[in-house]
Amino acid sequence: MAESILWEADPHTIAKHRILQAYLEAWAPILLQSHMGRIVYIDGFAGSGEYTNGYEGSPIIALKTIVNHAFFPKFTGDITMLFIEIKPERAEHLEALIKTKFSNLPNKIHWEVKTGDFGTNLKTSLDGLHKEKKRLAPTFCFVDPFGWKDIDVDLLSEFMLENKAELFITFMVGFIDRFSGDERNHKSMSKIYGKEQIDEINKQKTQEQKEETTLKLFIKNIKDTINKKGKTDRIYDLSFAAISRNNRLIYYLVYLTSHLKGLKVMKEAMFAIGKDKGSFRFNDFLDDQDPGRQGTLMDYNDVNSWQNNAGEDLYKAFEGKKTTVNEVENYTWTDTRWIFRKGILQRLEKKNLIRYLSKRKKNALTYDDYGNLEFV
Ligand SMILES: C[S@@+](CC[C@H](N)C(=O)[O-])C[C@H]1O[C@@H](n2cnc3c(N)ncnc32)[C@H](O)[C@@H]1O
């Protein structure tokens, strides 16, 4: 795989593509509607665009999703799609494939395959913008390397300082924990972790703890660096674990955004894929509210069970408080592992754990119309 132009897509690559596609399908209308200017999509580790077993690569999936979207014809702005690939033969293959598959693209789509290193290209673009005192257009950046040596916290944080920047990263944690004991790897690891953090990772007793620490510190470092660089908006993170048949972690998908809408869309996309039992799960160990439930596999097909659990978490957070449905909904998205569904509140209401302080209007369409509520 390391040297060939094409290779076989394994089940987790396919599942990752389904999350990407589900996200882009929902992301496209939001961006296409709300930005009449320019939007940017970067695939920083683009690959060749296809696999030997017939599956399409991420650049083709992204192009198709945008171009075939029902909203696309109405969009009056420009879309720039940049595909960066370091191996010239893969970049050439991808470019030829795009030309064949999308021979008649409208002018509002600008695409380019760049042969080169993701980090260098991103840095050059950001430096160029800063020199001209310009800001990056709303940009979604997919960072999908084979390993972890191209992950650079400083650069990714600089990118996240831009307004409306979103990152979607395949974080190959397995490599890190296997090699973190070997000092030869510490130079690459130092782009992600401080010296004490590498020691902290190595100190963990179980495989699982090592993986969790590796991810937690990675997200913490990105967030801390972004804050140090001066961004005060809250950065939301989501992570999703790809699990092999023998229950080993293959990689984490990590998503970072400062936009609530983006967070909701990605959580929904991960939720939909997470319903396929077995191969993916949300990371609940990042939920510091309830460390006792670490590592639990959630079955989202069992609506009763997950919505009861979600209700319990909300009750813990709001017990004795007066609040609004809106606030509870936002809290569910941003501070719990759950997605928001009306059923969560209905279950709480049935158990008399919440009561509404204003009556539902006759033709209420949304939960906002219920007004205030109290967790009793
Ligand atoms: C996991 S594959 C990408 C697969 C593709 N994103 C997809 O989902 O179909 C990683 C790709 O990144 C390329 N690559 C490795 N190092 C790179 C770098 N520093 N900059 C850009 N591309 C790189 C590899 O040649 C390989 O094609």
mmCIF file of N, CA, C and O in Angstrom, residues 52-93:
data_model
loop_
_atom_site.group_PDB
_atom_site.id
_atom_site.type_symbol
_atom_site.label_atom_id
_atom_site.label_comp_id
_atom_site.label_asym_id
_atom_site.label_seq_id
_atom_site.Cartn_x
_atom_site.Cartn_y
_atom_site.Cartn_z
ATOM 1 N N THR A 52 -8.911 -0.432 -5.374
ATOM 2 C CA THR A 52 -8.913 -1.597 -6.273
ATOM 3 C C THR A 52 -10.212 -2.394 -6.178
ATOM 4 O O THR A 52 -10.583 -3.088 -7.115
ATOM 5 N N ASN A 53 -10.921 -2.303 -5.026
ATOM 6 C CA ASN A 53 -12.162 -3.066 -4.903
ATOM 7 C C ASN A 53 -13.387 -2.233 -5.292
ATOM 8 O O ASN A 53 -14.501 -2.513 -4.860
ATOM 9 N N GLY A 54 -13.168 -1.206 -6.086
ATOM 10 C CA GLY A 54 -14.289 -0.493 -6.694
ATOM 11 C C GLY A 54 -14.829 0.690 -5.900
ATOM 12 O O GLY A 54 -15.705 1.400 -6.381
ATOM 13 N N TYR A 55 -14.331 0.912 -4.704
ATOM 14 C CA TYR A 55 -14.838 2.037 -3.914
ATOM 15 C C TYR A 55 -14.202 3.347 -4.363
ATOM 16 O O TYR A 55 -13.069 3.367 -4.847
ATOM 17 N N GLU A 56 -14.963 4.432 -4.155
ATOM 18 C CA GLU A 56 -14.427 5.741 -4.530
ATOM 19 C C GLU A 56 -13.645 6.348 -3.378
ATOM 20 O O GLU A 56 -13.937 6.099 -2.212
ATOM 21 N N GLY A 57 -12.674 7.169 -3.712
ATOM 22 C CA GLY A 57 -11.870 7.834 -2.699
ATOM 23 C C GLY A 57 -12.542 9.119 -2.227
ATOM 24 O O GLY A 57 -13.510 9.597 -2.832
ATOM 25 N N SER A 58 -12.014 9.680 -1.134
ATOM 26 C CA SER A 58 -12.676 10.838 -0.526
ATOM 27 C C SER A 58 -12.841 12.037 -1.472
ATOM 28 O O SER A 58 -13.873 12.709 -1.423
ATOM 29 N N PRO A 59 -11.877 12.351 -2.374
ATOM 30 C CA PRO A 59 -12.097 13.515 -3.239
ATOM 31 C C PRO A 59 -13.303 13.353 -4.160
ATOM 32 O O PRO A 59 -14.085 14.285 -4.353
ATOM 33 N N ILE A 60 -13.485 12.131 -4.672
ATOM 34 C CA ILE A 60 -14.606 11.889 -5.590
ATOM 35 C C ILE A 60 -15.921 11.954 -4.809
ATOM 36 O O ILE A 60 -16.910 12.542 -5.257
ATOM 37 N N ILE A 61 -15.904 11.377 -3.607
ATOM 38 C CA ILE A 61 -17.120 11.404 -2.773
ATOM 39 C C ILE A 61 -17.518 12.851 -2.463
ATOM 40 O O ILE A 61 -18.680 13.235 -2.583
ATOM 41 N N ALA A 62 -16.531 13.668 -2.111
ATOM 42 C CA ALA A 62 -16.834 15.070 -1.765
ATOM 43 C C ALA A 62 -17.361 15.827 -2.987
ATOM 44 O O ALA A 62 -18.378 16.526 -2.898
ATOM 45 N N LEU A 63 -16.694 15.656 -4.113
ATOM 46 C CA LEU A 63 -17.143 16.359 -5.330
ATOM 47 C C LEU A 63 -18.567 15.955 -5.694
ATOM 48 O O LEU A 63 -19.427 16.810 -5.950
ATOM 49 N N LYS A 64 -18.807 14.651 -5.693
ATOM 50 C CA LYS A 64 -20.146 14.156 -6.052
ATOM 51 C C LYS A 64 -21.206 14.700 -5.108
ATOM 52 O O LYS A 64 -22.275 15.110 -5.526
ATOM 53 N N THR A 65 -20.893 14.663 -3.806
ATOM 54 C CA THR A 65 -21.883 15.094 -2.818
ATOM 55 C C THR A 65 -22.271 16.553 -3.042
ATOM 56 O O THR A 65 -23.438 16.921 -2.963
ATOM 57 N N ILE A 66 -21.282 17.383 -3.327
ATOM 58 C CA ILE A 66 -21.570 18.822 -3.515
ATOM 59 C C ILE A 66 -22.310 19.036 -4.836
ATOM 60 O O ILE A 66 -23.334 19.705 -4.897
ATOM 61 N N VAL A 67 -21.770 18.469 -5.901
ATOM 62 C CA VAL A 67 -22.311 18.744 -7.237
ATOM 63 C C VAL A 67 -23.727 18.191 -7.391
ATOM 64 O O VAL A 67 -24.577 18.803 -8.025
ATOM 65 N N ASN A 68 -23.992 17.038 -6.779
ATOM 66 C CA ASN A 68 -25.319 16.435 -6.930
ATOM 67 C C ASN A 68 -26.328 16.957 -5.918
ATOM 68 O O ASN A 68 -27.471 16.509 -5.892
ATOM 69 N N HIS A 69 -25.906 17.867 -5.061
ATOM 70 C CA HIS A 69 -26.801 18.329 -4.015
ATOM 71 C C HIS A 69 -27.925 19.184 -4.589
ATOM 72 O O HIS A 69 -27.709 20.006 -5.468
ATOM 73 N N ALA A 70 -29.130 18.971 -4.033
ATOM 74 C CA ALA A 70 -30.298 19.698 -4.545
ATOM 75 C C ALA A 70 -30.117 21.220 -4.454
ATOM 76 O O ALA A 70 -30.668 21.964 -5.257
ATOM 77 N N PHE A 71 -29.345 21.678 -3.491
ATOM 78 C CA PHE A 71 -29.160 23.126 -3.321
ATOM 79 C C PHE A 71 -28.129 23.709 -4.269
ATOM 80 O O PHE A 71 -28.032 24.911 -4.431
ATOM 81 N N PHE A 72 -27.321 22.838 -4.829
ATOM 82 C CA PHE A 72 -26.169 23.319 -5.597
ATOM 83 C C PHE A 72 -26.542 24.263 -6.755
ATOM 84 O O PHE A 72 -25.931 25.317 -6.904
ATOM 85 N N PRO A 73 -27.580 23.944 -7.543
ATOM 86 C CA PRO A 73 -27.896 24.834 -8.672
ATOM 87 C C PRO A 73 -28.222 26.262 -8.235
ATOM 88 O O PRO A 73 -27.961 27.209 -8.971
ATOM 89 N N LYS A 74 -28.744 26.403 -7.012
ATOM 90 C CA LYS A 74 -29.157 27.751 -6.562
ATOM 91 C C LYS A 74 -27.991 28.550 -5.969
ATOM 92 O O LYS A 74 -28.099 29.742 -5.720
ATOM 93 N N PHE A 75 -26.916 27.891 -5.693
ATOM 94 C CA PHE A 75 -25.797 28.565 -5.019
ATOM 95 C C PHE A 75 -25.112 29.553 -5.963
ATOM 96 O O PHE A 75 -24.730 29.205 -7.078
ATOM 97 N N THR A 76 -24.996 30.812 -5.475
ATOM 98 C CA THR A 76 -24.450 31.827 -6.374
ATOM 99 C C THR A 76 -22.971 32.118 -6.099
ATOM 100 O O THR A 76 -22.345 32.874 -6.827
ATOM 101 N N GLY A 77 -22.419 31.534 -5.037
ATOM 102 C CA GLY A 77 -21.010 31.798 -4.720
ATOM 103 C C GLY A 77 -20.064 30.829 -5.423
ATOM 104 O O GLY A 77 -20.443 30.141 -6.375
ATOM 105 N N ASP A 78 -18.833 30.805 -4.952
ATOM 106 C CA ASP A 78 -17.814 29.917 -5.524
ATOM 107 C C ASP A 78 -17.440 28.829 -4.526
ATOM 108 O O ASP A 78 -17.402 29.071 -3.328
ATOM 109 N N ILE A 79 -17.123 27.677 -5.050
ATOM 110 C CA ILE A 79 -16.625 26.604 -4.183
ATOM 111 C C ILE A 79 -15.237 26.207 -4.669
ATOM 112 O O ILE A 79 -15.056 25.879 -5.844
ATOM 113 N N THR A 80 -14.283 26.282 -3.747
ATOM 114 C CA THR A 80 -12.937 25.848 -4.106
ATOM 115 C C THR A 80 -12.674 24.508 -3.447
ATOM 116 O O THR A 80 -12.874 24.363 -2.234
ATOM 117 N N MET A 81 -12.258 23.538 -4.224
ATOM 118 C CA MET A 81 -11.950 22.225 -3.660
ATOM 119 C C MET A 81 -10.493 21.891 -3.961
ATOM 120 O O MET A 81 -10.089 21.813 -5.125
ATOM 121 N N LEU A 82 -9.760 21.756 -2.889
ATOM 122 C CA LEU A 82 -8.319 21.565 -3.030
ATOM 123 C C LEU A 82 -7.950 20.167 -2.543
ATOM 124 O O LEU A 82 -8.263 19.788 -1.412
ATOM 125 N N PHE A 83 -7.288 19.419 -3.410
ATOM 126 C CA PHE A 83 -6.895 18.053 -3.061
ATOM 127 C C PHE A 83 -5.376 17.981 -3.042
ATOM 128 O O PHE A 83 -4.733 18.181 -4.071
ATOM 129 N N ILE A 84 -4.814 17.725 -1.876
ATOM 130 C CA ILE A 84 -3.350 17.713 -1.759
ATOM 131 C C ILE A 84 -2.883 16.267 -1.609
ATOM 132 O O ILE A 84 -3.408 15.514 -0.771
ATOM 133 N N GLU A 85 -1.903 15.903 -2.405
ATOM 134 C CA GLU A 85 -1.383 14.522 -2.360
ATOM 135 C C GLU A 85 0.120 14.587 -2.602
ATOM 136 O O GLU A 85 0.575 15.183 -3.571
ATOM 137 N N ILE A 86 0.868 13.929 -1.735
ATOM 138 C CA ILE A 86 2.326 14.061 -1.818
ATOM 139 C C ILE A 86 2.932 13.200 -2.924
ATOM 140 O O ILE A 86 3.959 13.551 -3.502
ATOM 141 N N LYS A 87 2.319 12.084 -3.238
ATOM 142 C CA LYS A 87 2.903 11.168 -4.237
ATOM 143 C C LYS A 87 2.444 11.582 -5.632
ATOM 144 O O LYS A 87 1.244 11.518 -5.926
ATOM 145 N N PRO A 88 3.405 11.979 -6.492
ATOM 146 C CA PRO A 88 3.030 12.490 -7.807
ATOM 147 C C PRO A 88 2.162 11.514 -8.599
ATOM 148 O O PRO A 88 1.167 11.917 -9.210
ATOM 149 N N GLU A 89 2.486 10.203 -8.527
ATOM 150 C CA GLU A 89 1.710 9.262 -9.350
ATOM 151 C C GLU A 89 0.273 9.146 -8.850
ATOM 152 O O GLU A 89 -0.657 8.963 -9.633
ATOM 153 N N ARG A 90 0.060 9.290 -7.537
ATOM 154 C CA ARG A 90 -1.310 9.264 -7.006
ATOM 155 C C ARG A 90 -2.038 10.562 -7.388
ATOM 156 O O ARG A 90 -3.216 10.543 -7.751
ATOM 157 N N ALA A 91 -1.334 11.675 -7.287
ATOM 158 C CA ALA A 91 -1.944 12.968 -7.644
ATOM 159 C C ALA A 91 -2.356 12.963 -9.119
ATOM 160 O O ALA A 91 -3.460 13.397 -9.466
ATOM 161 N N GLU A 92 -1.484 12.419 -9.964
ATOM 162 C CA GLU A 92 -1.813 12.351 -11.410
ATOM 163 C C GLU A 92 -3.035 11.482 -11.652
ATOM 164 O O GLU A 92 -3.917 11.822 -12.430
ATOM 165 N N HIS A 93 -3.058 10.344 -10.967
ATOM 166 C CA HIS A 93 -4.184 9.434 -11.130
ATOM 167 C C HIS A 93 -5.484 10.139 -10.729
ATOM 168 O O HIS A 93 -6.493 10.068 -11.427
#
